[in-house]
Short mmCIF file of C-alpha atoms in Angstrom, two decimals:
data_model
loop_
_atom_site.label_atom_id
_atom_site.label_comp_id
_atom_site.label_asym_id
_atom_site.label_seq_id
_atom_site.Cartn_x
_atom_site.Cartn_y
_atom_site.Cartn_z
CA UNK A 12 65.96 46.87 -13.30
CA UNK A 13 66.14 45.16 -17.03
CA UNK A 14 64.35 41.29 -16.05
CA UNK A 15 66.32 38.23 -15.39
CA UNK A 16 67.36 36.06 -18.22
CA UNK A 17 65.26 33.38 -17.18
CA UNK A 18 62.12 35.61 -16.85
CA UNK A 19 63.07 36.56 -20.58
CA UNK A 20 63.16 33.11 -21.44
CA UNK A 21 59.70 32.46 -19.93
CA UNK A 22 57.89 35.08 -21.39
CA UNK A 23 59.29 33.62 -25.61
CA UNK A 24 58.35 30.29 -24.70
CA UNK A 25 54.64 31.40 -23.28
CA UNK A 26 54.10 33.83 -26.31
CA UNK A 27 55.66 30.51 -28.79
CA UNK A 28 53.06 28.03 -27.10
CA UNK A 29 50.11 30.99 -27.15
CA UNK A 30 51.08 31.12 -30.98
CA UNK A 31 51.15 27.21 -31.51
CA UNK A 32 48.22 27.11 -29.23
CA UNK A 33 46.19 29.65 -31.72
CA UNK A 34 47.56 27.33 -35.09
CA UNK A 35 46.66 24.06 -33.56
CA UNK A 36 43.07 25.57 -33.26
CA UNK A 37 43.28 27.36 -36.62
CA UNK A 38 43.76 23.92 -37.92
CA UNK A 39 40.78 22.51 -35.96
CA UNK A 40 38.22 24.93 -36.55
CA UNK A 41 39.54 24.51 -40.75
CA UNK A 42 39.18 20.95 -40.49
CA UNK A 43 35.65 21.06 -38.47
CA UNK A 44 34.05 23.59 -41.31
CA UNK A 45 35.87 21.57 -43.99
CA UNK A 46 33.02 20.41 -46.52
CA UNK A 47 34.57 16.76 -46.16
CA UNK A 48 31.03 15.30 -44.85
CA UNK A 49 28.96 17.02 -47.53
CA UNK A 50 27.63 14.92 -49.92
CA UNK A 51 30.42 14.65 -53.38
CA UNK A 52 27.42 12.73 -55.50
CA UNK A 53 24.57 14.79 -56.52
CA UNK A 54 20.80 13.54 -55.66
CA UNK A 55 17.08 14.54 -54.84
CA UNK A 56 16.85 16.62 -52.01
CA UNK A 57 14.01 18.39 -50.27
CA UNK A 58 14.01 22.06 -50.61
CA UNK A 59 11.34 22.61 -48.40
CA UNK A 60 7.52 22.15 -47.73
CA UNK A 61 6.04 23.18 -51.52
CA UNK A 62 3.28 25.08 -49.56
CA UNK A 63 5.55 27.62 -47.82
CA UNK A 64 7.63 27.73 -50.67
CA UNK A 65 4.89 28.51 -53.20
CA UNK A 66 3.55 31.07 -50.60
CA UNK A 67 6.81 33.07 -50.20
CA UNK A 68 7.23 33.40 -54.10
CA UNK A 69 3.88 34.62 -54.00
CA UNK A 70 4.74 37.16 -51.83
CA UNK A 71 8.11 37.92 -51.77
CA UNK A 72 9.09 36.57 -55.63
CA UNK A 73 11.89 34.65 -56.92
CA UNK A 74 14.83 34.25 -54.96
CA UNK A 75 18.48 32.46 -55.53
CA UNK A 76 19.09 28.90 -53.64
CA UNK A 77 22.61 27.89 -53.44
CA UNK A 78 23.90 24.74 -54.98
CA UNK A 79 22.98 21.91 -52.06
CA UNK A 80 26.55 19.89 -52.29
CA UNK A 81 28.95 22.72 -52.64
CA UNK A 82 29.07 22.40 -56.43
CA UNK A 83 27.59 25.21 -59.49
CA UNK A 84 23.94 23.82 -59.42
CA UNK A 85 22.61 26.91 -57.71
CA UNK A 86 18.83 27.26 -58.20
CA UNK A 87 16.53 30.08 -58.48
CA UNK A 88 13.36 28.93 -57.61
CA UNK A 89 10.39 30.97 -59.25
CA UNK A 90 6.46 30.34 -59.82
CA UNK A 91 4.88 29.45 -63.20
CA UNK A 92 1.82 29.37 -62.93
CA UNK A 93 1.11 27.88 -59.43
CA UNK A 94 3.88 25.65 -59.87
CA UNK A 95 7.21 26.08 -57.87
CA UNK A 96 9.96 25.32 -60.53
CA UNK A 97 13.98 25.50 -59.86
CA UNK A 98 15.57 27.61 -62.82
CA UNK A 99 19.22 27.28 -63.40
CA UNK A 100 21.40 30.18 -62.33
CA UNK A 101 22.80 30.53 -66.59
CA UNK A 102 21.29 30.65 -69.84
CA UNK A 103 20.81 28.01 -71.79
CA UNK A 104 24.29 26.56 -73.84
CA UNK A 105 26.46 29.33 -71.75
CA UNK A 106 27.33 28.36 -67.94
CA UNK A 107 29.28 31.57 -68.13
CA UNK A 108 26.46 33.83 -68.27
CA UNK A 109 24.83 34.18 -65.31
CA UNK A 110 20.71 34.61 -64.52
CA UNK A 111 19.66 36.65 -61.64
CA UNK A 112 16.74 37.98 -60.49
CA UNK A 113 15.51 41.66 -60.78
CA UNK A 114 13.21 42.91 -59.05
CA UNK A 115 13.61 46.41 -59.71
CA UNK A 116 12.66 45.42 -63.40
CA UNK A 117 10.11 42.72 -62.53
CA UNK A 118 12.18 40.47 -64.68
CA UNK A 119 15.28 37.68 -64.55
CA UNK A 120 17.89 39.46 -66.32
CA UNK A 121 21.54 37.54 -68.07
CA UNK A 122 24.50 38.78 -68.03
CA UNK A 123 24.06 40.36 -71.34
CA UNK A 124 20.96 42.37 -69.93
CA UNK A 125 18.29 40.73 -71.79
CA UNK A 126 15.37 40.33 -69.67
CA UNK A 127 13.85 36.92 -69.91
CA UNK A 128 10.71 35.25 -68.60
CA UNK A 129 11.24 31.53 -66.71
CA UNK A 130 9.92 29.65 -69.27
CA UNK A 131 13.13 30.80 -71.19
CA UNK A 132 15.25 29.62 -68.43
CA UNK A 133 16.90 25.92 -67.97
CA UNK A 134 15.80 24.12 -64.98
CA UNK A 135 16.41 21.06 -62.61
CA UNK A 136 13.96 18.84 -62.17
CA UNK A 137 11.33 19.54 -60.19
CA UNK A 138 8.47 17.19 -58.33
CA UNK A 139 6.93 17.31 -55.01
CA UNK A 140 6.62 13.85 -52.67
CA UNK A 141 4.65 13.93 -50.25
CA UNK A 142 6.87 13.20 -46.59
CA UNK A 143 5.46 11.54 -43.45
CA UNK A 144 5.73 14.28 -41.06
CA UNK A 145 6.28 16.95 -43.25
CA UNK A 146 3.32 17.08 -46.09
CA UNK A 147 4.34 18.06 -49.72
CA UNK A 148 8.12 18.81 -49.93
CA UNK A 149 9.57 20.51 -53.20
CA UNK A 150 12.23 18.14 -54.16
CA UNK A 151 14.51 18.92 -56.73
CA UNK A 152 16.98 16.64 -58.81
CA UNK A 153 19.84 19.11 -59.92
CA UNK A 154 21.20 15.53 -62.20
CA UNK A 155 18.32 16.46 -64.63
CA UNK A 156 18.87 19.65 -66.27
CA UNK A 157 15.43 20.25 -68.48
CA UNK A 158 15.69 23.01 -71.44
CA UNK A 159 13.79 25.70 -70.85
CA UNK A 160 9.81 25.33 -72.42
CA UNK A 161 9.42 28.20 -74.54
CA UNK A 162 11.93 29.45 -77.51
CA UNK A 163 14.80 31.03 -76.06
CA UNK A 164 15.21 33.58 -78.89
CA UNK A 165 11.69 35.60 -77.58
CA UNK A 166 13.24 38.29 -74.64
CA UNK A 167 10.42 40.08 -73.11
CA UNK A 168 12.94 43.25 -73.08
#
């Protein structure tokens, strides 16, 4: 027996609200994950506490930090020395070319292949503030872009 007419007209109306329904929340869920409370001016923020920091580029090496606000200040923080410093994510004079860590090669490598050391790297400044609470934090300004300290023209590859 083919359903009633009214049964038919039921059944478009529930699947038309489940549809709405599953837009409405669509919306929601866009509007909820929506980076409209980040920050849109750039500042110091805490990376983390400098000793746990400084500990797992001891033993794990550099690694790549995402820009804070949502911009293309992403960091890579690496170890000179004992200090923690937060290298820019592009060589010097070219934001196209991108740095990235290698560790297959032991080296951060551009996107031209030249290996380079991360005293040949731009950076953000870098200073550590000691937090109630917390102890030494890593805090980095990514408003202050510092060239890198030694001669860029010296690749170690």
């Amino acid at each position: 027996m083919p359903p009633d007419r009214s049964d038919t007209r039921l059944l478009i109306g529930a699947g038309a609200a489940a549809v709405l329904a599953g837009v409405l929340v669509a919306v929601v869920l866009l509007f909820a994950t929506s980076r409209a409370d980040s920050p849109r001016t750039y500042r110091p923020f805490p990376a983390g506490p400098e000793k746990q920091l400084r500990d797992n580029l001891k033993t794990e090496g550099p690694f790549y930090y995402p820009d804070a606000f949502g911009g293309k200040r992403s960091i890579l923080f690496a170890l000179e020395g004992d200090q923690v410093v937060a290298l820019m994510t592009h060589t010097p004079g070219d934001q196209g070319c991108r740095v990235r860590w290698r560790g297959s090669v032991d080296s951060f490598v551009d996107c031209r292949g030249s290996r380079l050391r991360s005293d040949q790297i731009g950076r953000y400044e870098t200073t550590i503030q000691n937090q109630r609470g917390t102890g030494d934090v890593v805090v980095v300004d990514l408003r202050n872009e510092l060239p890198p300290p030694a001669p860029v023209g010296t690749s170690t590859g």
